[in-house]
mmCIF file of C-alpha atoms in Angstrom:
data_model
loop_
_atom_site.group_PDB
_atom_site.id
_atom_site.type_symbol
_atom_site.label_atom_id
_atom_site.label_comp_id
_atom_site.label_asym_id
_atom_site.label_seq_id
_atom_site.Cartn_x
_atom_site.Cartn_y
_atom_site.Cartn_z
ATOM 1 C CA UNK I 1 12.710 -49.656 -16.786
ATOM 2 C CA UNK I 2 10.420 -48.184 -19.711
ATOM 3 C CA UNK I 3 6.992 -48.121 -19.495
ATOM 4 C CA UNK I 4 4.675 -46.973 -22.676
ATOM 5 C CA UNK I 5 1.086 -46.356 -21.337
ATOM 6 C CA UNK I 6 -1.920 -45.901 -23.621
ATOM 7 C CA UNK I 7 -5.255 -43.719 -22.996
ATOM 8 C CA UNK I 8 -8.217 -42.993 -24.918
ATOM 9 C CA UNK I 9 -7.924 -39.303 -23.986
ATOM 10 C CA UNK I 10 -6.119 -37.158 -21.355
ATOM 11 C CA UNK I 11 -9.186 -35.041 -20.413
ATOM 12 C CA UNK I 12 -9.088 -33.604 -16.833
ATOM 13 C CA UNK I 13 -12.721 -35.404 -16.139
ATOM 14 C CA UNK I 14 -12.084 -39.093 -17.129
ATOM 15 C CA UNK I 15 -12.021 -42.177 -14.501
ATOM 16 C CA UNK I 16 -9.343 -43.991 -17.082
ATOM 17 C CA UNK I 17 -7.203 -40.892 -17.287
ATOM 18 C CA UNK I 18 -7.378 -39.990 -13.846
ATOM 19 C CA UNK I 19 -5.773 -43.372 -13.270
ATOM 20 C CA UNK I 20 -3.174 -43.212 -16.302
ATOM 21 C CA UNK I 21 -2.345 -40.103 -15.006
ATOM 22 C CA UNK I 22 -1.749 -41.975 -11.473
ATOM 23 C CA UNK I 23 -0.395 -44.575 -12.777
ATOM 24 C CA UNK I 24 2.443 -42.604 -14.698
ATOM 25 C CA UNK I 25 3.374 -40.044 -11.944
ATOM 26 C CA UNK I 26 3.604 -43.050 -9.142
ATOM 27 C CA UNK I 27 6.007 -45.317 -11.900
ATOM 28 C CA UNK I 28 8.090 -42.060 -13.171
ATOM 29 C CA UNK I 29 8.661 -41.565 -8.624
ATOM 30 C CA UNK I 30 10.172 -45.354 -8.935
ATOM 31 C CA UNK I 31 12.603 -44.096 -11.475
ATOM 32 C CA UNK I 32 10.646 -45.527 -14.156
ATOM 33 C CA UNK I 33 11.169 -44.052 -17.399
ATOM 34 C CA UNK I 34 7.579 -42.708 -18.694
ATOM 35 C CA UNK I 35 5.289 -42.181 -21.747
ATOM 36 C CA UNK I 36 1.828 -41.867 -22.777
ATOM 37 C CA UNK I 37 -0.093 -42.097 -25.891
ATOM 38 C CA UNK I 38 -3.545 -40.771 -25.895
ATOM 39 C CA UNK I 39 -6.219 -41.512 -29.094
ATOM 40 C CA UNK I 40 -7.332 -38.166 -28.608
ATOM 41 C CA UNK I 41 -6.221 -34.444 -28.534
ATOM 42 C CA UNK I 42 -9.499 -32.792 -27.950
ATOM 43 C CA UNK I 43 -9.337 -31.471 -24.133
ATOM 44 C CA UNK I 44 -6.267 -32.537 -22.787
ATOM 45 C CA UNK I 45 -5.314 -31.660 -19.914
ATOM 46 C CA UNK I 46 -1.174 -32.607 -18.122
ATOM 47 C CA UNK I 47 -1.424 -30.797 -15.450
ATOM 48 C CA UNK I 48 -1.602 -33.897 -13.030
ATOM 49 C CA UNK I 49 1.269 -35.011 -14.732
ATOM 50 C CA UNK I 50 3.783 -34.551 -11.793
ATOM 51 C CA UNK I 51 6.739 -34.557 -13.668
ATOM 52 C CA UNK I 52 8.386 -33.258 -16.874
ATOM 53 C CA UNK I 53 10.304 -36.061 -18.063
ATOM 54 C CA UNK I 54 7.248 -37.880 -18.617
ATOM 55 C CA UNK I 55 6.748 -38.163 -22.767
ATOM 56 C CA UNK I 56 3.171 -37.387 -23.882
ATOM 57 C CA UNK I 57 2.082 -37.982 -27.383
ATOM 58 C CA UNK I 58 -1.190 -36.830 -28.448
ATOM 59 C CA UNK I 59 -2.791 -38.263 -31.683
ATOM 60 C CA UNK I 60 -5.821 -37.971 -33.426
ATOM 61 C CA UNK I 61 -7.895 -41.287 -34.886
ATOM 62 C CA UNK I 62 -10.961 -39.769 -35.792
ATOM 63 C CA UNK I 63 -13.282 -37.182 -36.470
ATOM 64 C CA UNK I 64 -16.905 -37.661 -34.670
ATOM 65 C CA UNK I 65 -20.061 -36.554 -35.497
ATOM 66 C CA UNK I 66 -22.589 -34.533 -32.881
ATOM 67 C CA UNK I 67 -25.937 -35.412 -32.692
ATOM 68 C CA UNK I 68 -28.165 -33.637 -34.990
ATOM 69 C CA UNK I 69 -31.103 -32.150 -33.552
ATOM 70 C CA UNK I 70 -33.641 -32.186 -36.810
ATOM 71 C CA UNK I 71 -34.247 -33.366 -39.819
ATOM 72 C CA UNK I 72 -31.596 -30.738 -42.125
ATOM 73 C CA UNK I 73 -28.959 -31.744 -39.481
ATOM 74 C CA UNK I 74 -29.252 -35.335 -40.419
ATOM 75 C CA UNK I 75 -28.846 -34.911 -44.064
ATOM 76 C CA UNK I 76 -25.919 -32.254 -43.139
ATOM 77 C CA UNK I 77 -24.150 -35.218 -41.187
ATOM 78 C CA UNK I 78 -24.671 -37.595 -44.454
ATOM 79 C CA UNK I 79 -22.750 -35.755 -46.642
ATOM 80 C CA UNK I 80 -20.005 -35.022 -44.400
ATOM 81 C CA UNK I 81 -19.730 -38.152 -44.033
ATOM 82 C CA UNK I 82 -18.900 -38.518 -47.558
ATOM 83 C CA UNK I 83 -15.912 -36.639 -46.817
ATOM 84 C CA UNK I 84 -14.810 -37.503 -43.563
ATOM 85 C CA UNK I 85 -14.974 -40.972 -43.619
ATOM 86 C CA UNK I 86 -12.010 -41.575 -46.088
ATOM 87 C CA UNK I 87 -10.207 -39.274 -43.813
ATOM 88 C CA UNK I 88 -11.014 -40.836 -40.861
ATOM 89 C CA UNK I 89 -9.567 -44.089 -42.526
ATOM 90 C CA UNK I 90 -5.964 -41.962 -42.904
ATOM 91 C CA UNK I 91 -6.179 -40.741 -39.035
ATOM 92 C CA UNK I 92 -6.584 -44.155 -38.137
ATOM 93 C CA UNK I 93 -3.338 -44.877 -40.594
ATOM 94 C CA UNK I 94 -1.078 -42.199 -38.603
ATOM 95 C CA UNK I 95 -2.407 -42.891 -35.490
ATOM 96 C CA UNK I 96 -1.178 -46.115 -35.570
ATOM 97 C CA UNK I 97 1.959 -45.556 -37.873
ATOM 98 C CA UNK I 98 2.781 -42.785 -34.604
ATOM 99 C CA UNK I 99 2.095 -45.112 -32.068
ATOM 100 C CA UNK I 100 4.289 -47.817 -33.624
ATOM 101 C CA UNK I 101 7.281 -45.358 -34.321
ATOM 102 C CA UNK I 102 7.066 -44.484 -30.295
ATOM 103 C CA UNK I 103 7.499 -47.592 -29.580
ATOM 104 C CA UNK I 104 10.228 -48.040 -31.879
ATOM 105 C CA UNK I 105 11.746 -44.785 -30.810
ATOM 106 C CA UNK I 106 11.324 -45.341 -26.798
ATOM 107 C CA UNK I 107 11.739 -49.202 -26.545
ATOM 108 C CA UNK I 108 9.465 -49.815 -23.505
ATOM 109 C CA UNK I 109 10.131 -52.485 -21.300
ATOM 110 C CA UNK I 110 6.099 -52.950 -21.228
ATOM 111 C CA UNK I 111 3.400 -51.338 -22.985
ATOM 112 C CA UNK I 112 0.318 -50.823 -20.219
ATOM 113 C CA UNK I 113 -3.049 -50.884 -22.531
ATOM 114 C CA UNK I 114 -5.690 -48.627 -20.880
ATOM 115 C CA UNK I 115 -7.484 -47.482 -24.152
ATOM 116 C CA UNK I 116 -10.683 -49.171 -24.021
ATOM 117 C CA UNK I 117 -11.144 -50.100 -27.413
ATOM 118 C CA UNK I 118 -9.322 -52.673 -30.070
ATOM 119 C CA UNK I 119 -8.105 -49.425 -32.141
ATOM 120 C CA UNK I 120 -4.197 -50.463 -31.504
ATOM 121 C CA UNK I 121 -4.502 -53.528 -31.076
ATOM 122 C CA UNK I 122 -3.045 -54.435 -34.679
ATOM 123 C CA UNK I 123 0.582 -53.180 -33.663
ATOM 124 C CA UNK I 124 0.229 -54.140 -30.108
ATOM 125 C CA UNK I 125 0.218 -57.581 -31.531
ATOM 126 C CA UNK I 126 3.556 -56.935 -32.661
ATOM 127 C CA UNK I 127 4.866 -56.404 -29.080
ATOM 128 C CA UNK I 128 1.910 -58.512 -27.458
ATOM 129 C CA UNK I 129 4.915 -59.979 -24.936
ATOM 130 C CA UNK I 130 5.911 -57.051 -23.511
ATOM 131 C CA UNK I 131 1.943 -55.600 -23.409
ATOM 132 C CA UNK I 132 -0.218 -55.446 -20.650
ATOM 133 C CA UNK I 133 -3.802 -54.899 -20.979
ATOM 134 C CA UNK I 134 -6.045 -53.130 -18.003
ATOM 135 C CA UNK I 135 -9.494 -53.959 -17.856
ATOM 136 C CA UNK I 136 -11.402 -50.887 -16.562
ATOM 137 C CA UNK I 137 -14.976 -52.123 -17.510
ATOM 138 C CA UNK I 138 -17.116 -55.106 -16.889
ATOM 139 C CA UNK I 139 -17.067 -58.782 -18.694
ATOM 140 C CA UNK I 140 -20.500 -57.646 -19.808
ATOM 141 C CA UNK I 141 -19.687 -54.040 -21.296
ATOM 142 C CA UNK I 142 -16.840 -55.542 -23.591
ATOM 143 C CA UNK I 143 -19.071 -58.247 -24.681
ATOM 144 C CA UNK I 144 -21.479 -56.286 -25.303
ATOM 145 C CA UNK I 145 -19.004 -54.311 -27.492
ATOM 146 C CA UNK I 146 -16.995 -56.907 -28.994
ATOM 147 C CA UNK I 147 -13.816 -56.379 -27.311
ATOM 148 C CA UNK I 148 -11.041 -58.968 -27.945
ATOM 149 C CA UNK I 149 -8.147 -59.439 -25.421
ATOM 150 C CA UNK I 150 -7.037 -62.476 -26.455
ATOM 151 C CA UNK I 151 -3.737 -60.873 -28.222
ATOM 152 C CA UNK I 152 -2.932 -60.266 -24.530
ATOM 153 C CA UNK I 153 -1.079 -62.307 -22.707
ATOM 154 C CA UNK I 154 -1.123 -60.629 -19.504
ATOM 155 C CA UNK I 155 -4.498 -59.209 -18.201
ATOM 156 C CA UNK I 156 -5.010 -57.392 -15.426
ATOM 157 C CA UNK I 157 -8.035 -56.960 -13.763
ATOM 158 C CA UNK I 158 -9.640 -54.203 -11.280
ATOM 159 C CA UNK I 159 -11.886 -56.376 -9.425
ATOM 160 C CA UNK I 160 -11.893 -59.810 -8.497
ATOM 161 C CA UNK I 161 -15.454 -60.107 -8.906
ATOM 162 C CA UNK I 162 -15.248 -60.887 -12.563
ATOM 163 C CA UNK I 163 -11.938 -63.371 -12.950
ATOM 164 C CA UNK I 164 -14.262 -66.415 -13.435
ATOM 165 C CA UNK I 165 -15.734 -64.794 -16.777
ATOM 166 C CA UNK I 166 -12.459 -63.862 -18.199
ATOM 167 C CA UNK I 167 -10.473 -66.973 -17.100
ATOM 168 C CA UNK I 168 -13.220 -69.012 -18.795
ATOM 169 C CA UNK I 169 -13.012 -66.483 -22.274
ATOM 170 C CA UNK I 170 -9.102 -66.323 -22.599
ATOM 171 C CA UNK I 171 -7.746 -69.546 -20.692
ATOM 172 C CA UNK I 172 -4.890 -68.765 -22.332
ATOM 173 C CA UNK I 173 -3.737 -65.241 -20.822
ATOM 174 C CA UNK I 174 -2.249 -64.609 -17.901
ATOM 175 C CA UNK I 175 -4.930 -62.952 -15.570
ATOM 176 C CA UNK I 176 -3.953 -60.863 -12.479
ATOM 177 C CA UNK I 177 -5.896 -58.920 -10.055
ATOM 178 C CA UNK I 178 -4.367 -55.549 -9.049
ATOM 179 C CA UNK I 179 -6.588 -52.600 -8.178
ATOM 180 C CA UNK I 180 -6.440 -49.044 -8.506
ATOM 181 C CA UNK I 181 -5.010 -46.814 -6.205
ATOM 182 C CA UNK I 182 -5.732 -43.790 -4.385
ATOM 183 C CA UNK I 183 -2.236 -41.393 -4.743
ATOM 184 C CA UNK I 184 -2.562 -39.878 -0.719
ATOM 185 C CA UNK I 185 -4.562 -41.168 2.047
ATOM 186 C CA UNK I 186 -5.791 -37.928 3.518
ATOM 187 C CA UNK I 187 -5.167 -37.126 6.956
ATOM 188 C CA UNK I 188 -8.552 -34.970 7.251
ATOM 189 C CA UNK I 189 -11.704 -37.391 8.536
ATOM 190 C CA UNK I 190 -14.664 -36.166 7.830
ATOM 191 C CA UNK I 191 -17.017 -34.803 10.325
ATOM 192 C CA UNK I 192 -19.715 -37.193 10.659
ATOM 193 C CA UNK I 193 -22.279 -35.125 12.864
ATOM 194 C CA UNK I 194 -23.091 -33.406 9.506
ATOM 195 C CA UNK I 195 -26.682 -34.504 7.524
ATOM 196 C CA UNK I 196 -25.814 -34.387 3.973
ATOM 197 C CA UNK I 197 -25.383 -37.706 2.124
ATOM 198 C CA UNK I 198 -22.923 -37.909 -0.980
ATOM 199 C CA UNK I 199 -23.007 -39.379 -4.594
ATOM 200 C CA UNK I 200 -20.320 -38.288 -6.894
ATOM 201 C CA UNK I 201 -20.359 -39.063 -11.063
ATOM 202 C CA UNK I 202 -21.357 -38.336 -14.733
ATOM 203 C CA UNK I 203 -24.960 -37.529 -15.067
ATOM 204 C CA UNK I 204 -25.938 -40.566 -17.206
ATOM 205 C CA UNK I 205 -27.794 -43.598 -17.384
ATOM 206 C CA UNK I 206 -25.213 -46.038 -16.162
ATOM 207 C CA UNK I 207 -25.115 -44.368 -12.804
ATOM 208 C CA UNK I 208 -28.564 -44.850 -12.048
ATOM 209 C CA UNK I 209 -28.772 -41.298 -10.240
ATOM 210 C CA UNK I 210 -32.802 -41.760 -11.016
ATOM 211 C CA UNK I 211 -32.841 -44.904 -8.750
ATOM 212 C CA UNK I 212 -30.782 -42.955 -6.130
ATOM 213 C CA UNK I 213 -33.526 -40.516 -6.444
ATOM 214 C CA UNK I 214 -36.338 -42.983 -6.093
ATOM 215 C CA UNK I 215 -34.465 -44.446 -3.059
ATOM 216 C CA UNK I 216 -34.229 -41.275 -1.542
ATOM 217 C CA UNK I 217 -37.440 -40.265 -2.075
ATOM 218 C CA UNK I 218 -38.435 -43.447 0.417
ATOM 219 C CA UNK I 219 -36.165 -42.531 2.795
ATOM 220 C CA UNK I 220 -37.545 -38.814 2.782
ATOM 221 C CA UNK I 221 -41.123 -40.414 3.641
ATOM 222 C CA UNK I 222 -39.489 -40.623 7.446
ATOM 223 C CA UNK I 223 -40.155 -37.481 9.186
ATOM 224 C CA UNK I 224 -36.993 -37.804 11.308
ATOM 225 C CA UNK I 225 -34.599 -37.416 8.021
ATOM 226 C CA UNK I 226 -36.249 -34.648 7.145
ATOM 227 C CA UNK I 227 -33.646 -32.282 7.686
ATOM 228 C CA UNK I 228 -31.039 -34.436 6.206
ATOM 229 C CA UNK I 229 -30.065 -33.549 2.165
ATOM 230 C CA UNK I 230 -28.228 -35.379 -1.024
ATOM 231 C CA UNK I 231 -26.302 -33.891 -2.819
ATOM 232 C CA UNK I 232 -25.355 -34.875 -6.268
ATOM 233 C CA UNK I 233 -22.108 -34.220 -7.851
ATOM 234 C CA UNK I 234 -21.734 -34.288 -11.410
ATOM 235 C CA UNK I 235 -22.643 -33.071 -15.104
ATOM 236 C CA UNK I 236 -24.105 -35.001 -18.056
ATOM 237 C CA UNK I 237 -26.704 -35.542 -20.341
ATOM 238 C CA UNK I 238 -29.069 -36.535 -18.220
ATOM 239 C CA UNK I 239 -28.713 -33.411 -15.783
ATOM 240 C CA UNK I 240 -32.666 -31.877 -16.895
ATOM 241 C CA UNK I 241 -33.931 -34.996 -16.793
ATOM 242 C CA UNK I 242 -32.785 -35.731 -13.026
ATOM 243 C CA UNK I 243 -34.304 -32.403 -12.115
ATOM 244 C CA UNK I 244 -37.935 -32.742 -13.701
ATOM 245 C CA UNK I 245 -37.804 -36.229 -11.383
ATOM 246 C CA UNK I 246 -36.321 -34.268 -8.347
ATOM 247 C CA UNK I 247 -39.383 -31.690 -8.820
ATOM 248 C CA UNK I 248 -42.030 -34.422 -9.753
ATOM 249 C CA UNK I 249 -41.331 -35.951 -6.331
ATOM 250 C CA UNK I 250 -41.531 -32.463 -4.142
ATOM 251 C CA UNK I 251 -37.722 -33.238 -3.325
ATOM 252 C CA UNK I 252 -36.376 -30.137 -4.548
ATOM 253 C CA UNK I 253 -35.811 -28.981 -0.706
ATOM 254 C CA UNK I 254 -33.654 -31.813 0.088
ATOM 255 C CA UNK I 255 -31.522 -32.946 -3.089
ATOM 256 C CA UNK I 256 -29.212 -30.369 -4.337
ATOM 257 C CA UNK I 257 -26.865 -31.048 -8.092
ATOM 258 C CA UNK I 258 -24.155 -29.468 -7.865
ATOM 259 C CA UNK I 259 -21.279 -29.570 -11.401
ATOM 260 C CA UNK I 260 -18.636 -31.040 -11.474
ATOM 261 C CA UNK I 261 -15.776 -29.475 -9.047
ATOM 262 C CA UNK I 262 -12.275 -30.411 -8.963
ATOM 263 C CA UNK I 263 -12.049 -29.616 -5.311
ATOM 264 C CA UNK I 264 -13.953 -32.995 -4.612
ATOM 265 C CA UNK I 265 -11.982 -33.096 -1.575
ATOM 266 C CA UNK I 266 -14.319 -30.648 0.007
ATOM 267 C CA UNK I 267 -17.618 -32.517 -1.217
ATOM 268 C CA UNK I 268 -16.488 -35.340 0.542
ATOM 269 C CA UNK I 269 -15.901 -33.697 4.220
ATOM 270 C CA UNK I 270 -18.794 -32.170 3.759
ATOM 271 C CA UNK I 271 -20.696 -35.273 4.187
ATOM 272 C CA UNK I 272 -20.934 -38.343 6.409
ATOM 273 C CA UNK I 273 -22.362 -41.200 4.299
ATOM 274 C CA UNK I 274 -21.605 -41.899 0.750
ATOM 275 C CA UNK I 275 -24.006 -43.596 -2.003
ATOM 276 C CA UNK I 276 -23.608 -45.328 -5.041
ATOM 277 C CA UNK I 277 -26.537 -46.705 -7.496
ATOM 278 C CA UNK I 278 -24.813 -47.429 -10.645
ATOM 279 C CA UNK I 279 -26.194 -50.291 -12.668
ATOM 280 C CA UNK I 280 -22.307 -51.007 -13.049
ATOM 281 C CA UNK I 281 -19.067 -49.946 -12.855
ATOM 282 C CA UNK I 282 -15.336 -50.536 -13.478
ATOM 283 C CA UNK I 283 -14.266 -50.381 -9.776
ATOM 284 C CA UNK I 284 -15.786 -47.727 -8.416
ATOM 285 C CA UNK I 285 -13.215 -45.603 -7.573
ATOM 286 C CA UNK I 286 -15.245 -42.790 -5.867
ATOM 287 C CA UNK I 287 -15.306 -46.061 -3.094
ATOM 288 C CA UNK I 288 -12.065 -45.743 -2.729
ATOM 289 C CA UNK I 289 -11.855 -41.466 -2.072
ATOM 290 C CA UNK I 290 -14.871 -41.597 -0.203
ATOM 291 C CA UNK I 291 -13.783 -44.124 2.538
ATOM 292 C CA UNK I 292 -10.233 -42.238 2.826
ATOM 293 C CA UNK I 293 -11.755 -39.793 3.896
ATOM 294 C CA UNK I 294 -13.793 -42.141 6.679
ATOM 295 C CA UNK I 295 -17.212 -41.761 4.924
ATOM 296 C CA UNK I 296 -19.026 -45.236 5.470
ATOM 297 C CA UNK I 297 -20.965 -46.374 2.157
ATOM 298 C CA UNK I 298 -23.819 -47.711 0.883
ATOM 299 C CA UNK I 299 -23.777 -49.560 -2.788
ATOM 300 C CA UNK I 300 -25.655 -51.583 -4.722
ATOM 301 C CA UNK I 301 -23.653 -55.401 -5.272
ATOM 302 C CA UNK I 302 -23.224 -54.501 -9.051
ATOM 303 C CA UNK I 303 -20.331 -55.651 -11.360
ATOM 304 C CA UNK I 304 -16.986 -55.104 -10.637
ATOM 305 C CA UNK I 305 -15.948 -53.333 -7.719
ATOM 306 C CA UNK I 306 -18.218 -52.750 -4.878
ATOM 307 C CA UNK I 307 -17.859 -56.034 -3.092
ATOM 308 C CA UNK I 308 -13.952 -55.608 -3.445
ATOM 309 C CA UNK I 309 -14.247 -51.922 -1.620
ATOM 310 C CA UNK I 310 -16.862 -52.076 0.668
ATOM 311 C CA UNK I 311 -16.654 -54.950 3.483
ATOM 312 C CA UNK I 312 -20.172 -55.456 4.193
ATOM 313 C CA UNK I 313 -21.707 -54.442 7.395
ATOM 314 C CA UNK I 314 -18.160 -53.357 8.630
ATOM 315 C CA UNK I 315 -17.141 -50.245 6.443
ATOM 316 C CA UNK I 316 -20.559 -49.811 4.730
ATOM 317 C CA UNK I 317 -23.469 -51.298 3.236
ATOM 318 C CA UNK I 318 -24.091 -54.151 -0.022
ATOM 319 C CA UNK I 319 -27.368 -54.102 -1.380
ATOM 320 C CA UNK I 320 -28.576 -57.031 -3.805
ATOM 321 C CA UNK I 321 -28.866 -55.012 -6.983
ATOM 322 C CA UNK I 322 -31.856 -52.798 -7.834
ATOM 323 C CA UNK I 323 -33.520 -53.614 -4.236
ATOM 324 C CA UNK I 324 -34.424 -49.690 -3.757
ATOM 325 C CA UNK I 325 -36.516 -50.408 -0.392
ATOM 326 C CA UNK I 326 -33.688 -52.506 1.048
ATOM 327 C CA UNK I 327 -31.101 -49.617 0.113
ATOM 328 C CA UNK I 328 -33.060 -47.299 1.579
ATOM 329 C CA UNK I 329 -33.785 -49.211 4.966
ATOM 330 C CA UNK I 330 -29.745 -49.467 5.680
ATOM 331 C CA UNK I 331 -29.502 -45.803 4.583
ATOM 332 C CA UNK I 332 -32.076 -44.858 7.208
ATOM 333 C CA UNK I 333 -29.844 -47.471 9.709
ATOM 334 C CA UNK I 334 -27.112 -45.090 8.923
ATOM 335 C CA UNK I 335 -28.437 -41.766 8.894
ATOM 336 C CA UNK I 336 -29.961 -42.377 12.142
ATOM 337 C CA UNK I 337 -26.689 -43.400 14.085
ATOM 338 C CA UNK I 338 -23.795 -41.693 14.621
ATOM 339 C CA UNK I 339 -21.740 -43.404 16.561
ATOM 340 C CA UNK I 340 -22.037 -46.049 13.765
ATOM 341 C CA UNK I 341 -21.177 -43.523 11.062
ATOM 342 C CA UNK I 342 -17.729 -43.084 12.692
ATOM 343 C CA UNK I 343 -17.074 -46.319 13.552
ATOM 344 C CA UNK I 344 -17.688 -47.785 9.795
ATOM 345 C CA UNK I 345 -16.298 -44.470 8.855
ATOM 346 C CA UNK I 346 -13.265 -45.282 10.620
ATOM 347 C CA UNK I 347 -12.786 -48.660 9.653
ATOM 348 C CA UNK I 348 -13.282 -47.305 5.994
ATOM 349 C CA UNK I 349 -10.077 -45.401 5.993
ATOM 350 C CA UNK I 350 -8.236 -48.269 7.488
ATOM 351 C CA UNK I 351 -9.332 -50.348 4.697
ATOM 352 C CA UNK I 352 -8.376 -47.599 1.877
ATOM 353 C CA UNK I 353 -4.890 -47.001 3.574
ATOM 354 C CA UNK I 354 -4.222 -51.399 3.980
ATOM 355 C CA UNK I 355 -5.848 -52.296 0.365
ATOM 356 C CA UNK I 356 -5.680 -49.377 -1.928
ATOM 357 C CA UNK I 357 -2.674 -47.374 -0.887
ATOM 358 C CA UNK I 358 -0.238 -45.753 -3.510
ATOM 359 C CA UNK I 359 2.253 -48.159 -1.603
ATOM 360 C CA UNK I 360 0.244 -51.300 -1.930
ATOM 361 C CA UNK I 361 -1.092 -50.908 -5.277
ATOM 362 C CA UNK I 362 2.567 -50.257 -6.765
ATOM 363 C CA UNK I 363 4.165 -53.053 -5.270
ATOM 364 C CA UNK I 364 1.454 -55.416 -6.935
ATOM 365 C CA UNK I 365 2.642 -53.666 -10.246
ATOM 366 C CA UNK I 366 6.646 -54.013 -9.598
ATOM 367 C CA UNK I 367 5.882 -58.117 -8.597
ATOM 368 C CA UNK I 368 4.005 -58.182 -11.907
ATOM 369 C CA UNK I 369 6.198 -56.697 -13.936
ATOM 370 C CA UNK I 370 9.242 -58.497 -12.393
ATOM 371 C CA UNK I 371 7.307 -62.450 -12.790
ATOM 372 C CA UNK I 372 7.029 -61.148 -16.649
ATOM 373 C CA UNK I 373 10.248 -60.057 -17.597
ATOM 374 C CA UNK I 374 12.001 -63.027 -20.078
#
């Protein structure tokens, strides 16, 4: 069978292309036949590509603009503008007129749609039947960006949370729930007599690091945690920001950033609890690699995929959203009991290996992909 899959960009530190990249190594070990077209060229990155007969075209569909920091760089960014806009219009032209002659040239079975925008969308509704479109981010965040779907008859979702919303906004479509996967379950556990807690993600607003902070800052006001530290993993905008509030709240002994590392395996055994405070997410995947590696969790009940990784009071904690004192009272719970650590811990890993296995996941896809074929 041919599968076409499509990606924003194929940039080493991306959640979506970490999972295209997943996605398209575990289908091309099924004897799938596999390619990829990515919107972007700018920092692309194969190399977790596990195979060389999988097809990769890069294209280009516009040129962006940075920031300008004063006034002169404002006016600057006007009058390229002038110039780049009608050549943005022809990037958008080729991109499209390449992506269309792949698909005339490989003649995929299905066309997986992971780009997160409606840039393709006007030849993928020349193929809509054989197209499959992957939801990575919340009802809300496509709303809020106008994202139509309803060219799509097949929809899959990463979360179950959500399938009321988009059954009600495209009765039409075929809706499936199939989550993403983690490509090894790790046979290391982590060891959890250790006193450093773990959060793991882009330094910006969305994953409400400064709540995390704020939270921790609560739990720090117990003198028997005292010797226990967070440490933040990540890099983003918001990285000087996070520190003034780390130093504003004397908790520059006990939270540590550290940058982004792509030996995450080691941040996670490291550690024996894992937090998340995002205001949202698409799944959560960082769930999912956590609790392989038997690290219980504690999360905030956000939209989408929290409540579908964590089972509550069994592998971790769920915290009504934005209910800092509460999240920090079942952190305490946790960082004061070992023998409670493990056993969540353990029950984690059990849950990534029966729900979000390589093997699981990808037999989901093959029963999908068999109940669509004509």
């Amino acid at each position: 069978m041919k599968i076409l899959l499509t990606a924003n960009t194929m940039s080493i530190g991306g959640g979506i292309e970490r999972v295209v990249c997943n996605l398209a190594n575990a289908f091309a070990e099924r004897g799938h036949e596999i390619s990829i077209f990515a919107l972007h060229k700018e920092g692309a990155d194969l190399s977790r590509l596990h195979s060389k007969d999988i097809q990769v075209k890069l294209s280009t569909h516009r040129l962006g603009f940075k920031k300008p920091k004063n006034r002169w760089g404002k006016i600057l960014r006007e009058f390229l503008r002038l110039f780049i806009t009608p050549l943005n219009a022809y990037l958008l032209y080729q991109c499209r007129r390449d992506f269309e002659n792949l698909i005339c040239k490989e003649n995929p079975d299905f066309i997986i749609c992971n780009a997160p925008f409606n840039t393709l969308n006007k030849i993928i509704a020349k193929y809509k039947e054989r197209a499959v479109k992957i939801v990575h981010g919340t009802y809300e965040f496509h709303n809020n960006f106008h994202q139509d779907f309803s060219i799509f008859p097949h929809i899959v979702l990463l979360s179950s949370k959500e399938l009321k919303s988009f059954q009600a906004k495209y009765p039409k479509s075929h809706l499936s729930i199939i989550p993403n996967f983690i490509p090894t379950i790790p046979k290391e556990s982590t060891n959890h007599a250790q006193k450093i807690v773990l959060s793991v993600g882009r330094l910006t607003q969305e994953k409400g690091f400064s709540r995390l902070i704020e939270t921790w800052d609560l739990a720090q006001k117990n003198q028997a945690f005292r010797e226990w530290k967070l440490h933040i993993v990540g890099e983003g905008g918001l990285e000087q920001e996070l520190r003034e509030q780390i130093s504003a709240k004397n908790l520059n002994d006990s939270i540590i950033l550290k940058p982004f590392t792509k030996e995450i395996e080691k941040e996670y055994l490291s550690a024996s609890i894992y937090v998340m405070t995002s205001f949202f997410e698409g799944f959560g995947m960082v769930l999912v690699e956590s609790g392989s590696f038997a690290l219980p969790s504690v999360a905030f009940d956000v939209n989408a995929g929290p409540s579908d990784i964590i089972e509550d009071s069994k592998t971790g904690f769920l915290i009504e959203d934005n209910a800092l004192e509460s999240f920090a009272e079942k952190l305490c719970v946790l960082m004061e009991n070992q023998n409670l650590r493990e056993q969540m811990g353990h029950a984690a890993k059990k849950r990534m290996q029966e729900k979000f296995s390589k093997e699981v996941i990808m037999e989901k896809w093959e029963e999908l992909f068999e109940s669509l074929k004509p």
